[in-house]
């Protein structure tokens, strides 16, 4: 069956460290993989998109990797700040499904000062 | 960036009543909008895909007669929860897709918290 999984346990790290979040999937062939940030009671906010033929994408302190062999994406936040505390969602954009996104359950990140 | 609004941001209603939620793309045209539902501590679950000028496509297990979707213009989609019951209480979020080159970036609304008493 098709599955997309993120670390279910909350991730607690110290300010200034690098946070690494994992997204694993099975039985999908995604054209793209996207990462979103969601704050409590708010809608998700788009962060980064990576295509299946891209290994890595960077945007400021964010870095995403995409390994279609391992069926895994890693999301890194370097020099983390308390303001980075939120839930981070990965979403697959499979081929030929009209652009609809399949979301993981999210990982809650807490950055302590 | 592109902005999507939702109205209302929260609503409380009695069981058996109907509630309409609006989703608007404010500075771009969206041929496709998506409606999601999110329960506490859970992920977003896609309910339906709404295409301008045509009938919505519902995901398996979503009752189309209960969750009525209308996408009458390129900037507005509405979701009506008919005969709402307490189990329909949830956070409803819409998104709109902007096609730019070969991207598929979606912009999400701020969500609508529905509480059915």
Short mmCIF file of C-alpha atoms in Angstrom, two decimals:
data_model
loop_
_atom_site.label_atom_id
_atom_site.label_comp_id
_atom_site.label_asym_id
_atom_site.label_seq_id
_atom_site.Cartn_x
_atom_site.Cartn_y
_atom_site.Cartn_z
CA UNK A 1 0.00 0.00 0.00
CA UNK A 2 1.05 3.60 -0.45
CA UNK A 3 2.53 5.29 2.60
CA UNK A 4 4.31 8.49 3.47
CA UNK A 5 5.92 8.73 6.89
CA UNK A 6 7.63 11.43 8.88
CA UNK A 7 9.26 11.18 12.31
CA UNK A 8 6.19 10.99 14.52
CA UNK A 9 8.03 12.09 17.66
CA UNK A 10 8.62 15.75 18.27
CA UNK A 11 12.15 16.96 17.63
CA UNK A 12 13.69 19.14 20.34
CA UNK A 13 16.98 20.89 19.60
CA UNK A 14 19.09 23.73 20.93
CA UNK A 15 19.21 27.08 19.20
CA UNK A 16 22.04 27.29 16.70
CA UNK A 17 22.08 23.56 15.93
CA UNK A 18 20.96 21.96 12.68
CA UNK A 19 17.54 20.31 12.66
CA UNK A 20 17.09 17.34 10.34
CA UNK A 21 13.65 16.01 9.52
CA UNK A 22 12.96 12.82 7.57
CA UNK A 23 10.27 11.91 5.07
CA UNK A 24 10.02 8.35 3.76
CA UNK A 25 7.55 7.03 1.23
CA UNK A 26 6.61 3.73 -0.37
CA UNK A 27 4.76 2.80 -3.54
CA UNK A 28 4.70 6.31 -4.96
CA UNK A 29 6.45 7.75 -7.96
CA UNK A 30 6.50 11.45 -7.14
CA UNK A 31 7.23 14.02 -9.75
CA UNK A 32 7.94 16.52 -6.99
CA UNK A 33 8.31 16.56 -3.25
CA UNK A 34 7.41 19.64 -1.26
CA UNK A 35 8.00 20.82 2.29
CA UNK A 36 5.61 23.05 4.20
CA UNK A 37 5.60 24.74 7.58
CA UNK A 38 2.43 24.81 9.65
CA UNK A 39 1.90 26.84 12.80
CA UNK A 40 -0.91 25.93 15.24
CA UNK A 41 -4.34 26.90 13.93
CA UNK A 42 -2.96 28.08 10.60
CA UNK A 43 -2.75 26.75 7.07
CA UNK A 44 0.53 25.33 5.72
CA UNK A 45 3.08 27.68 4.20
CA UNK A 46 5.16 26.52 1.23
CA UNK A 47 8.91 26.30 1.86
CA UNK A 48 10.68 24.30 -0.84
CA UNK A 49 9.96 22.10 -3.82
CA UNK A 50 12.39 19.55 -5.24
CA UNK A 51 12.00 17.66 -8.48
CA UNK A 52 12.64 13.96 -8.88
CA UNK A 53 15.78 14.62 -10.93
CA UNK A 54 17.24 17.01 -8.37
CA UNK A 55 19.41 15.73 -5.52
CA UNK A 56 19.47 18.85 -3.40
CA UNK A 57 17.82 22.26 -3.12
CA UNK A 58 18.75 25.17 -0.89
CA UNK A 59 17.01 28.32 0.23
CA UNK A 60 18.69 30.50 2.83
CA UNK A 61 19.04 28.31 5.96
CA UNK A 62 16.97 25.49 4.47
CA UNK A 63 18.23 22.48 2.54
CA UNK A 64 16.25 19.60 1.08
CA UNK A 65 17.61 16.38 -0.36
CA UNK A 66 15.67 13.86 -2.42
CA UNK A 67 16.80 10.28 -2.93
CA UNK A 68 14.38 8.43 -5.21
CA UNK A 69 16.33 5.19 -4.76
CA UNK A 70 15.97 5.26 -0.98
CA UNK A 71 12.54 6.89 -1.36
CA UNK A 72 13.50 9.49 1.18
CA UNK A 73 13.74 13.23 1.57
CA UNK A 74 15.69 15.00 4.29
CA UNK A 75 14.90 18.56 5.36
CA UNK A 76 17.59 20.53 7.17
CA UNK A 77 17.37 23.84 9.00
CA UNK A 78 20.83 25.18 9.82
CA UNK A 79 21.54 27.66 12.61
CA UNK A 80 18.08 27.00 13.99
CA UNK A 81 16.19 29.68 15.89
CA UNK A 82 13.25 29.53 18.32
CA UNK A 83 11.15 31.12 15.57
CA UNK A 84 11.67 27.95 13.52
CA UNK A 85 9.53 26.04 16.03
CA UNK A 86 6.53 24.66 14.12
CA UNK A 87 5.24 21.50 12.49
CA UNK A 88 6.89 20.64 9.19
CA UNK A 89 4.99 18.65 6.59
CA UNK A 90 6.32 16.85 3.57
CA UNK A 91 4.03 16.34 0.62
CA UNK A 92 4.34 14.17 -2.45
CA UNK A 93 3.11 15.30 -5.82
CA UNK A 94 2.66 12.01 -7.71
CA UNK A 95 2.60 11.74 -11.46
CA UNK A 96 -0.71 11.94 -13.26
CA UNK A 97 -2.84 12.79 -10.25
CA UNK A 98 -3.92 16.24 -11.28
CA UNK A 99 -1.56 18.07 -8.97
CA UNK A 100 -3.07 16.84 -5.73
CA UNK A 101 -0.66 16.51 -2.82
CA UNK A 102 -0.30 13.58 -0.44
CA UNK A 103 0.83 14.81 2.99
CA UNK A 104 2.82 13.14 5.70
CA UNK A 105 1.63 13.48 9.27
CA UNK A 106 4.19 16.16 10.07
CA UNK A 107 7.04 16.48 12.55
CA UNK A 108 6.82 19.01 15.35
CA UNK A 109 10.07 20.90 15.82
CA UNK A 110 10.87 22.80 19.00
CA UNK A 111 13.97 24.97 19.14
CA UNK A 112 15.01 25.97 22.65
CA UNK A 113 16.96 29.17 23.32
CA UNK B 1 3.73 35.55 -2.99
CA UNK B 2 0.23 34.50 -3.93
CA UNK B 3 -2.42 34.90 -1.25
CA UNK B 4 -5.40 32.69 -0.53
CA UNK B 5 -8.08 33.77 1.90
CA UNK B 6 -10.80 31.82 3.65
CA UNK B 7 -13.98 33.01 5.24
CA UNK B 8 -15.03 32.59 7.94
CA UNK B 9 -11.94 31.81 10.01
CA UNK B 10 -14.10 30.03 12.56
CA UNK B 11 -17.74 29.07 12.88
CA UNK B 12 -19.87 27.42 15.54
CA UNK B 13 -23.18 25.95 14.46
CA UNK B 14 -25.94 23.70 15.73
CA UNK B 15 -26.24 20.12 14.59
CA UNK B 16 -28.35 19.81 11.47
CA UNK B 17 -27.54 23.20 10.00
CA UNK B 18 -25.47 23.89 6.89
CA UNK B 19 -22.29 25.91 6.82
CA UNK B 20 -20.62 27.53 3.80
CA UNK B 21 -16.88 28.19 3.68
CA UNK B 22 -15.38 30.44 1.00
CA UNK B 23 -11.90 30.17 -0.49
CA UNK B 24 -10.54 33.00 -2.62
CA UNK B 25 -7.31 33.47 -4.53
CA UNK B 26 -6.62 37.17 -4.10
CA UNK B 27 -3.96 38.01 -6.67
CA UNK B 28 -3.95 35.14 -9.11
CA UNK B 29 -6.33 32.93 -11.02
CA UNK B 30 -6.73 29.38 -9.84
CA UNK B 31 -8.21 26.87 -12.23
CA UNK B 32 -7.82 24.23 -9.54
CA UNK B 33 -8.49 24.45 -5.84
CA UNK B 34 -8.24 21.72 -3.28
CA UNK B 35 -10.17 21.19 -0.04
CA UNK B 36 -8.54 19.47 2.94
CA UNK B 37 -9.68 18.50 6.41
CA UNK B 38 -7.34 18.26 9.38
CA UNK B 39 -8.11 16.72 12.75
CA UNK B 40 -5.97 17.63 15.80
CA UNK B 41 -2.42 16.30 15.64
CA UNK B 42 -3.12 14.69 12.27
CA UNK B 43 -2.09 15.46 8.74
CA UNK B 44 -4.10 17.17 6.05
CA UNK B 45 -6.48 14.79 4.32
CA UNK B 46 -7.57 15.73 0.83
CA UNK B 47 -11.34 15.80 0.50
CA UNK B 48 -11.85 16.95 -3.07
CA UNK B 49 -10.35 18.67 -6.09
CA UNK B 50 -12.32 21.60 -7.41
CA UNK B 51 -11.96 22.69 -11.03
CA UNK B 52 -13.44 25.92 -12.29
CA UNK B 53 -16.59 25.36 -14.28
CA UNK B 54 -16.84 21.62 -13.70
CA UNK B 55 -17.88 19.18 -11.02
CA UNK B 56 -15.54 18.51 -8.14
CA UNK B 57 -13.67 15.23 -7.87
CA UNK B 58 -14.06 13.68 -4.44
CA UNK B 59 -11.63 11.39 -2.67
CA UNK B 60 -12.72 7.93 -1.67
CA UNK B 61 -14.88 7.96 1.44
CA UNK B 62 -15.92 11.62 1.14
CA UNK B 63 -19.66 12.06 0.69
CA UNK B 64 -20.27 14.44 -2.19
CA UNK B 65 -23.86 15.11 -1.11
CA UNK B 66 -22.69 16.15 2.32
CA UNK B 67 -19.74 18.29 1.26
CA UNK B 68 -20.95 20.39 -1.65
CA UNK B 69 -18.25 22.16 -3.63
CA UNK B 70 -18.80 24.94 -6.13
CA UNK B 71 -16.04 26.59 -8.16
CA UNK B 72 -17.95 29.21 -10.08
CA UNK B 73 -15.07 31.54 -10.93
CA UNK B 74 -11.30 31.48 -11.29
CA UNK B 75 -10.87 33.08 -7.89
CA UNK B 76 -13.60 31.52 -5.73
CA UNK B 77 -14.46 28.04 -4.52
CA UNK B 78 -16.99 27.26 -1.80
CA UNK B 79 -17.44 24.24 0.43
CA UNK B 80 -20.84 23.72 2.04
CA UNK B 81 -21.11 21.24 4.87
CA UNK B 82 -24.75 20.18 4.77
CA UNK B 83 -26.65 18.93 7.80
CA UNK B 84 -23.54 19.24 9.93
CA UNK B 85 -23.00 16.89 12.86
CA UNK B 86 -20.47 16.99 15.73
CA UNK B 87 -18.21 14.52 13.92
CA UNK B 88 -17.84 17.11 11.13
CA UNK B 89 -16.08 19.42 13.57
CA UNK B 90 -12.61 19.92 12.13
CA UNK B 91 -10.17 22.37 10.59
CA UNK B 92 -10.98 22.88 6.91
CA UNK B 93 -8.24 24.24 4.67
CA UNK B 94 -8.32 25.12 0.99
CA UNK B 95 -5.42 25.55 -1.39
CA UNK B 96 -5.09 26.98 -4.86
CA UNK B 97 -2.61 25.87 -7.46
CA UNK B 98 -0.58 28.35 -9.46
CA UNK B 99 1.05 26.92 -12.53
CA UNK B 100 4.32 28.68 -13.20
CA UNK B 101 6.51 26.87 -15.67
CA UNK B 102 6.64 23.27 -14.53
CA UNK B 103 6.06 23.98 -10.86
CA UNK B 104 3.11 22.80 -8.86
CA UNK B 105 3.29 25.12 -5.92
CA UNK B 106 0.12 25.31 -3.90
CA UNK B 107 -0.89 28.23 -1.75
CA UNK B 108 -2.96 27.47 1.29
CA UNK B 109 -5.64 29.49 3.00
CA UNK B 110 -5.46 30.16 6.73
CA UNK B 111 -8.11 27.53 7.46
CA UNK B 112 -11.62 27.52 8.93
CA UNK B 113 -12.30 25.99 12.32
CA UNK B 114 -15.75 24.40 12.32
CA UNK B 115 -17.35 23.39 15.60
CA UNK B 116 -20.73 21.64 15.47
CA UNK B 117 -22.61 21.54 18.76
#
